[in-house]
mmCIF file of C-alpha atoms and ligand atoms in Angstrom:
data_model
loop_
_atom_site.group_PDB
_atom_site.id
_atom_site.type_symbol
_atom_site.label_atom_id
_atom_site.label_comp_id
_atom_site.label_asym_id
_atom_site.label_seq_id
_atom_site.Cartn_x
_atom_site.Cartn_y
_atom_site.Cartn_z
ATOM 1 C CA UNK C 1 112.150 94.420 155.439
ATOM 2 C CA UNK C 2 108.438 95.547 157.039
ATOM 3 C CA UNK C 3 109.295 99.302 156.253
ATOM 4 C CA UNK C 4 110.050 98.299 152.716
ATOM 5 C CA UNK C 5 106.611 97.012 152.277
ATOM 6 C CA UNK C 6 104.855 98.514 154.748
ATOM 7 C CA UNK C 7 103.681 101.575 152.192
ATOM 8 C CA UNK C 8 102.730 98.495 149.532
ATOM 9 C CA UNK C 9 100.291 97.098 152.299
ATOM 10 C CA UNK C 10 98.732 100.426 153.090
ATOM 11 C CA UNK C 11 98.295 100.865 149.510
ATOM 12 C CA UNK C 12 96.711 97.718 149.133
ATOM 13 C CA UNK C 13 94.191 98.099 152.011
ATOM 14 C CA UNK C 14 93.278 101.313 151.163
ATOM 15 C CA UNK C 15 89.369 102.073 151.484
ATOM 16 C CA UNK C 16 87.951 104.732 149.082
ATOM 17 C CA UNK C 17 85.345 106.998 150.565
ATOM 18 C CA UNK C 18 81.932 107.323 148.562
ATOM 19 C CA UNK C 19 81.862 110.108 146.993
ATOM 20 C CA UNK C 20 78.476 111.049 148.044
ATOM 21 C CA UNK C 21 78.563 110.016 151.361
ATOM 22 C CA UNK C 22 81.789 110.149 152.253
ATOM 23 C CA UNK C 23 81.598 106.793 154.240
ATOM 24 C CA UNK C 24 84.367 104.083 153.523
ATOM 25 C CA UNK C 25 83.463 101.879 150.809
ATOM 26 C CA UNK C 26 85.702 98.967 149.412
ATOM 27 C CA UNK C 27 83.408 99.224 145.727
ATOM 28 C CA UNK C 28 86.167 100.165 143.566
ATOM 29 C CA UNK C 29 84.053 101.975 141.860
ATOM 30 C CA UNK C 30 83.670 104.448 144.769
ATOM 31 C CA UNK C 31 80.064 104.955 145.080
ATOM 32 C CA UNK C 32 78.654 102.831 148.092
ATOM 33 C CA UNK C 33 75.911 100.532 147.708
ATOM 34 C CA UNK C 34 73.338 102.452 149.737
ATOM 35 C CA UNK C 35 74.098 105.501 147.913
ATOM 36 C CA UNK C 36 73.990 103.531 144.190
ATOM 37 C CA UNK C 37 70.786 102.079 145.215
ATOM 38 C CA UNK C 38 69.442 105.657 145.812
ATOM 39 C CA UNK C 39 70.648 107.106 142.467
ATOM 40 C CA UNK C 40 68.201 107.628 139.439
ATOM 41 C CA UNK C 41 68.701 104.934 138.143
ATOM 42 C CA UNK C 42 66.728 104.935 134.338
ATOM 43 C CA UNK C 43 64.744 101.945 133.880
ATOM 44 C CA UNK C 44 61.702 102.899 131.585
ATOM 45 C CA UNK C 45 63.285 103.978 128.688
ATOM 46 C CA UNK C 46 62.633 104.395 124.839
ATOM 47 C CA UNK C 47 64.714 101.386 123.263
ATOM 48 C CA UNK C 48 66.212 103.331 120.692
ATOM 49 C CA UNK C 49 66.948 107.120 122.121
ATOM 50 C CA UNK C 50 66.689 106.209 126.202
ATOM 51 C CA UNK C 51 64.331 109.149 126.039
ATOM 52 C CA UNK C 52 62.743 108.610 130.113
ATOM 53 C CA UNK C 53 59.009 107.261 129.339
ATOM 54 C CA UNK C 54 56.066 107.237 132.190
ATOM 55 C CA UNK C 55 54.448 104.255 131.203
ATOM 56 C CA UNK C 56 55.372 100.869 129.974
ATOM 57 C CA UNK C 57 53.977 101.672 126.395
ATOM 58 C CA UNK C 58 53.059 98.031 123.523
ATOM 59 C CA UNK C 59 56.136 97.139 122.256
ATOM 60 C CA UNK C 60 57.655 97.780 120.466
ATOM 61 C CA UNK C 61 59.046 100.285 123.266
ATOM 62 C CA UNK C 62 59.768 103.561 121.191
ATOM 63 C CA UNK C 63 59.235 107.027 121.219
ATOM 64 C CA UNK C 64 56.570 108.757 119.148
ATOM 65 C CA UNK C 65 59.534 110.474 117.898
ATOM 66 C CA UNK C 66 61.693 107.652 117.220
ATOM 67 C CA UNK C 67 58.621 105.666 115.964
ATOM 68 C CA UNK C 68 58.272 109.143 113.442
ATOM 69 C CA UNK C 69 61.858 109.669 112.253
ATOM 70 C CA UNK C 70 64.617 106.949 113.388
ATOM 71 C CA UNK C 71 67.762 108.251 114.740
ATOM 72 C CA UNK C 72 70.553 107.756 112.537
ATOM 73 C CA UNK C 73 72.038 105.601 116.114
ATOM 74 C CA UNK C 74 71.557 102.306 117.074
ATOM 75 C CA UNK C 75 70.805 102.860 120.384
ATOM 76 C CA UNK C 76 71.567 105.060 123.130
ATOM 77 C CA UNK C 77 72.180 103.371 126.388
ATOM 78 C CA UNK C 78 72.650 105.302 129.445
ATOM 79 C CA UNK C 79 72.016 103.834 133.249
ATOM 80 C CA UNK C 80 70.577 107.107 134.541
ATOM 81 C CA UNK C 81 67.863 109.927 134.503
ATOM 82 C CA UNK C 82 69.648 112.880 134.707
ATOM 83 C CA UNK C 83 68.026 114.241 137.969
ATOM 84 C CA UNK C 84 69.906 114.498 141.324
ATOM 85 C CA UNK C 85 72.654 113.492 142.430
ATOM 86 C CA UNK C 86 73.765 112.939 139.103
ATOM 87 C CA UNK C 87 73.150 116.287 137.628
ATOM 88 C CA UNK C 88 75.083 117.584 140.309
ATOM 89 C CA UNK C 89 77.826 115.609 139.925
ATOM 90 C CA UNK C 90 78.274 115.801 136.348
ATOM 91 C CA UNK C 91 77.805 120.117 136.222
ATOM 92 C CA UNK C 92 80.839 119.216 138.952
ATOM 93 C CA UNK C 93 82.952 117.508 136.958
ATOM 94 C CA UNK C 94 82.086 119.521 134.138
ATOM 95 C CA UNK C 95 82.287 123.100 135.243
ATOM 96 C CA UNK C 96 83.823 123.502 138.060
ATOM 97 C CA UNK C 97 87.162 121.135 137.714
ATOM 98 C CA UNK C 98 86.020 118.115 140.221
ATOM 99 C CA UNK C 99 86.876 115.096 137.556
ATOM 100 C CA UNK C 100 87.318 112.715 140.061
ATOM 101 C CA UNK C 101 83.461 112.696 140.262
ATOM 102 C CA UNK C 102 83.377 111.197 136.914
ATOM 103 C CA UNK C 103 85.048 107.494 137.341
ATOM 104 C CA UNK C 104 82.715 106.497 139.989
ATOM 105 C CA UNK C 105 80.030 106.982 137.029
ATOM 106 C CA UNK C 106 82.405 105.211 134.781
ATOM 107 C CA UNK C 107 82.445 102.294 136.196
ATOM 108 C CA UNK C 108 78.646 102.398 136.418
ATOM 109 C CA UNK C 109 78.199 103.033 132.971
ATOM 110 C CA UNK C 110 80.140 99.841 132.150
ATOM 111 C CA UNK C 111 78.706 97.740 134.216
ATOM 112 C CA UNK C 112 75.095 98.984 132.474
ATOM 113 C CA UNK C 113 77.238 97.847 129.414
ATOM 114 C CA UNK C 114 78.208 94.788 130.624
ATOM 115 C CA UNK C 115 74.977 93.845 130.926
ATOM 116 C CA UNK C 116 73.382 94.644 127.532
ATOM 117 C CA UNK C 117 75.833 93.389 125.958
ATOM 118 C CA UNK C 118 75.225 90.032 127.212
ATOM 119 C CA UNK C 119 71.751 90.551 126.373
ATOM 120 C CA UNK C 120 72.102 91.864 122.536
ATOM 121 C CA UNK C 121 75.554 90.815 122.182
ATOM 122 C CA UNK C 122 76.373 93.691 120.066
ATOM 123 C CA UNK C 123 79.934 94.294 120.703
ATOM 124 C CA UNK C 124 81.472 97.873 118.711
ATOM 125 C CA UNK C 125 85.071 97.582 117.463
ATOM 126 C CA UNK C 126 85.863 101.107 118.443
ATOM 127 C CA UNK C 127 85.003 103.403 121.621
ATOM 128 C CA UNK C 128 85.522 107.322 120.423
ATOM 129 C CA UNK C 129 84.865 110.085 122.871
ATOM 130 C CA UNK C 130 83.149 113.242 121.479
ATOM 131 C CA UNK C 131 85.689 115.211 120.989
ATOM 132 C CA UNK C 132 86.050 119.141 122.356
ATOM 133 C CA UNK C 133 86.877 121.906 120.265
ATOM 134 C CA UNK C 134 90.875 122.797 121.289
ATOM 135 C CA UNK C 135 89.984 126.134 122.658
ATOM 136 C CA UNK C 136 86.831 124.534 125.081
ATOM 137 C CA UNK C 137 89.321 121.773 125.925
ATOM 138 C CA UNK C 138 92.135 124.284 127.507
ATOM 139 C CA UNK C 139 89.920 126.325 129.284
ATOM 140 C CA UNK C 140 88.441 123.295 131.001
ATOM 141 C CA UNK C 141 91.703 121.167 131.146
ATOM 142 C CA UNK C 142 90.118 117.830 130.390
ATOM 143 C CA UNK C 143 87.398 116.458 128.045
ATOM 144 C CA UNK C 144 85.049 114.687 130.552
ATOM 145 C CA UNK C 145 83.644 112.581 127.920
ATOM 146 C CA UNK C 146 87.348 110.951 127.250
ATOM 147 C CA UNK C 147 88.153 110.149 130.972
ATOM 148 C CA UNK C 148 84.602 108.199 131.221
ATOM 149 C CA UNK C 149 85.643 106.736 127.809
ATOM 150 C CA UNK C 150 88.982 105.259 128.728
ATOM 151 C CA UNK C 151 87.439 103.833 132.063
ATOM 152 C CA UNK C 152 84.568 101.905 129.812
ATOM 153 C CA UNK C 153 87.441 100.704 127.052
ATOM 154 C CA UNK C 154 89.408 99.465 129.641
ATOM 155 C CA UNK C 155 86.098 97.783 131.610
ATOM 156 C CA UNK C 156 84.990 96.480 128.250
ATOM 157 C CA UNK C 157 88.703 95.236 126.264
ATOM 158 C CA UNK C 158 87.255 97.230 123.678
ATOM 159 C CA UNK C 159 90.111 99.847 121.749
ATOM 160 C CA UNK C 160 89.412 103.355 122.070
ATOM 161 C CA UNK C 161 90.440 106.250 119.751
ATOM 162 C CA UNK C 162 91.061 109.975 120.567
ATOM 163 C CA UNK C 163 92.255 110.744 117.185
ATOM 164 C CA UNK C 164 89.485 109.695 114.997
ATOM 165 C CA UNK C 165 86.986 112.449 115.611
ATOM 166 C CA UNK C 166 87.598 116.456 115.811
ATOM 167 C CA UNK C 167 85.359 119.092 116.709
ATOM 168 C CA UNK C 168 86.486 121.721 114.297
ATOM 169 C CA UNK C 169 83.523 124.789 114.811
ATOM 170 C CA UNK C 170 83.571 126.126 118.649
ATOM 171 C CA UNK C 171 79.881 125.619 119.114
ATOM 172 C CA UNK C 172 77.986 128.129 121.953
ATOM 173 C CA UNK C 173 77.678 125.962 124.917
ATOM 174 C CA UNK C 174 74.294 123.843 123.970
ATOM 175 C CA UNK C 175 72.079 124.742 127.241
ATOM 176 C CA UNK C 176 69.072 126.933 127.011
ATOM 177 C CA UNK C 177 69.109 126.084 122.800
ATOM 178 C CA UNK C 178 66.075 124.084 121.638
ATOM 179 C CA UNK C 179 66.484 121.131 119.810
ATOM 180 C CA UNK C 180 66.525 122.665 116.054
ATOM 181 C CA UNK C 181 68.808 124.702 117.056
ATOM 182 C CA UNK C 182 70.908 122.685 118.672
ATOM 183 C CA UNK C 183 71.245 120.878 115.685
ATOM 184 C CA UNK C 184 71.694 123.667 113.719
ATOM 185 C CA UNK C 185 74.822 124.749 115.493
ATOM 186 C CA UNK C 186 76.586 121.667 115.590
ATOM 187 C CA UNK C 187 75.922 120.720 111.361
ATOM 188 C CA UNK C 188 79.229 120.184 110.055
ATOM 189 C CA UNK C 189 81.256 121.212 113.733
ATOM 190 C CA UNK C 190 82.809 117.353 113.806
ATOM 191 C CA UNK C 191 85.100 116.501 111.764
ATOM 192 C CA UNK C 192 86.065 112.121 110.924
ATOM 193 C CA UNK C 193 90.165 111.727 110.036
ATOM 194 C CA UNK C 194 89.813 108.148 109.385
ATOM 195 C CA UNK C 195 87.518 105.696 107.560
ATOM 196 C CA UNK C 196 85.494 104.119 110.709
ATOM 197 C CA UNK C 197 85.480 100.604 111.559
ATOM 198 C CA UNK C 198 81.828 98.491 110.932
ATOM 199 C CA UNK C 199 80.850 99.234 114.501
ATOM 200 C CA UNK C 200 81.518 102.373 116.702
ATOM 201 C CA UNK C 201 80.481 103.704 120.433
ATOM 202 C CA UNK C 202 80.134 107.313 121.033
ATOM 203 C CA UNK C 203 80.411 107.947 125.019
ATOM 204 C CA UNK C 204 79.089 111.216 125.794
ATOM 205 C CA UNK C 205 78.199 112.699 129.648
ATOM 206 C CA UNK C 206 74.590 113.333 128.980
ATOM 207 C CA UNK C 207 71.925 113.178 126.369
ATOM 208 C CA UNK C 208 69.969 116.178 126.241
ATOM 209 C CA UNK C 209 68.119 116.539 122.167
ATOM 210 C CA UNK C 210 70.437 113.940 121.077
ATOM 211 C CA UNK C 211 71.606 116.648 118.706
ATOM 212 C CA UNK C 212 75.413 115.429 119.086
ATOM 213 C CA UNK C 213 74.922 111.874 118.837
ATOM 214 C CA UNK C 214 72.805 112.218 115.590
ATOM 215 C CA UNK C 215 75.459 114.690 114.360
ATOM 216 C CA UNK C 216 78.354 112.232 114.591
ATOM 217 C CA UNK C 217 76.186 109.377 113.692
ATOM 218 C CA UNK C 218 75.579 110.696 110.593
ATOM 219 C CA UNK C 219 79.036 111.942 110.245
ATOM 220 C CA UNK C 220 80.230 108.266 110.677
ATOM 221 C CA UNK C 221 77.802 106.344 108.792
ATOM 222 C CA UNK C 222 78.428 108.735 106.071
ATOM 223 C CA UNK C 223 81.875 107.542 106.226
ATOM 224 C CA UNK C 224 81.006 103.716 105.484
ATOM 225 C CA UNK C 225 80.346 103.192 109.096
ATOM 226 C CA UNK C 226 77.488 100.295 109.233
ATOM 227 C CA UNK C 227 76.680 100.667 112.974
ATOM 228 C CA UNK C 228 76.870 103.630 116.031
ATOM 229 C CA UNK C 229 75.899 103.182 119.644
ATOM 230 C CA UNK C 230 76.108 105.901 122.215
ATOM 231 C CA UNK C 231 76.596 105.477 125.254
ATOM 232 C CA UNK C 232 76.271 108.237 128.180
ATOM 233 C CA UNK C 233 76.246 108.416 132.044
ATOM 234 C CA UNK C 234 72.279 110.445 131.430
ATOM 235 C CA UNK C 235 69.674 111.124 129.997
ATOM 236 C CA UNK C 236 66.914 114.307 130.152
ATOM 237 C CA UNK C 237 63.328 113.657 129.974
ATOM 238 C CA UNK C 238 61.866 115.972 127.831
ATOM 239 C CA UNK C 239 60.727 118.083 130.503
ATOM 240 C CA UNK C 240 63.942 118.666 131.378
ATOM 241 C CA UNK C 241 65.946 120.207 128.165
ATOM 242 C CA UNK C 242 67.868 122.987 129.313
HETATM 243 ZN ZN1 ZN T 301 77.666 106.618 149.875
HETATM 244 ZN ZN1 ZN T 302 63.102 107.440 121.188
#
């Protein structure tokens, strides 16, 4: 009788390590407190792009390029800077196969969520990942962007989709390309299978230009979509565009 539930009890009492520190934590999401606390976390942020900003500028709190040209998105919402550790952790997950890095950040993102939600109580009736061209997606084994997305639909109770959206162009891998360029590359790379519903999330790792989210932003609106929020682990400062 003990042995046949001994294993269920172990299970049960199991203690994740953090997995920056490597210390036992009992946070599910597996990131201890001291270490969250110490993370970069973004807090002065343009409302509409979560472009990093220095100062606390008159509201309304935008961009000079957002104030210039609106996004074709809502808003982007993302709950850090991407400076260390989370660069780090995210070029790990990305490029060199250490996924488990990412639900830590999942459960991060949707407790950001969680919390703006209840603030602006804009609730999407889809989550979509942004999708990886089929060739990028079998050299790397996994699309990063759909393992933090299935953690935040599942957080959230909100339906995901991995079939609405393709990426039908391989696109060069975006670092070192400047913004026009960027968006350049990517015109016309997604493809939408399905009419969108009102309201959709994009979850994306990081925010560099924005040139993907305003790419499939415009892709969905254009296909009777009324509403798009992104939503990503990070986002660059300008400075930092790589
Ligand atoms: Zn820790
Ligand atoms: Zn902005």
């Amino acid at each position: 009788m003990f042995l046949k539930y001994k294993n269920n009890w172990l299970l049960f009492n199991q203690k994740k390590p953090c997995v920056l520190c490597r210390q036992t934590t009992e946070n599910p999401d597996a990131i201890c407190s001291g270490c969250a606390a110490d993370l970069p976390w973004l807090t002065l942020c343009c409302n509409r792009c979560a472009l990093p900003l220095n100062s606390t500028p008159e509201h309304p709190t935008l961009c000079p390029d957002c104030l210039k040209k609106p996004p074709p998105f809502t808003q982007i919402i993302a709950p850090f800077e991407y400076r260390f550790p989370i660069d780090q952790m995210i070029l790990q997950a990305k490029f060199n196969n250490r996924s488990y890095l990412l639900p830590p950040l999942a459960y991060l993102l949707a407790d950001k969520l969680k919390q703006s939600m209840t603030e602006h109580s804009r609730i999407p009736d889809l989550i979509v990942a942004v999708p990886l061209h089929p060739s990028r997606l079998l050299e790397r084994q996994y699309n990063q962007s759909a393992i933090l997305a299935k953690i935040v639909a599942q957080q959230l109770n909100i339906p995901l989709s991995n079939n609405l959206l393709i990426k039908q162009n391989k696109t060069p891998h975006q670092a070192s390309l400047d913004h026009k360029t960027r968006q350049k590359n990517l015109k016309d790379s997604f493809r939408c299978l399905s009419t969108p519903p009102t309201s959709v999330a994009i979850i994306d790792d990081v925010v560099t230009t924005a040139a993907t989210a305003t790419e499939i932003s415009r892709l969905l609106l254009r296909k009777g979509c009324q509403n798009v929020d992104v939503w990503a682990i990070a986002r660059t400062g300008k400075e930092l565009f790589f």
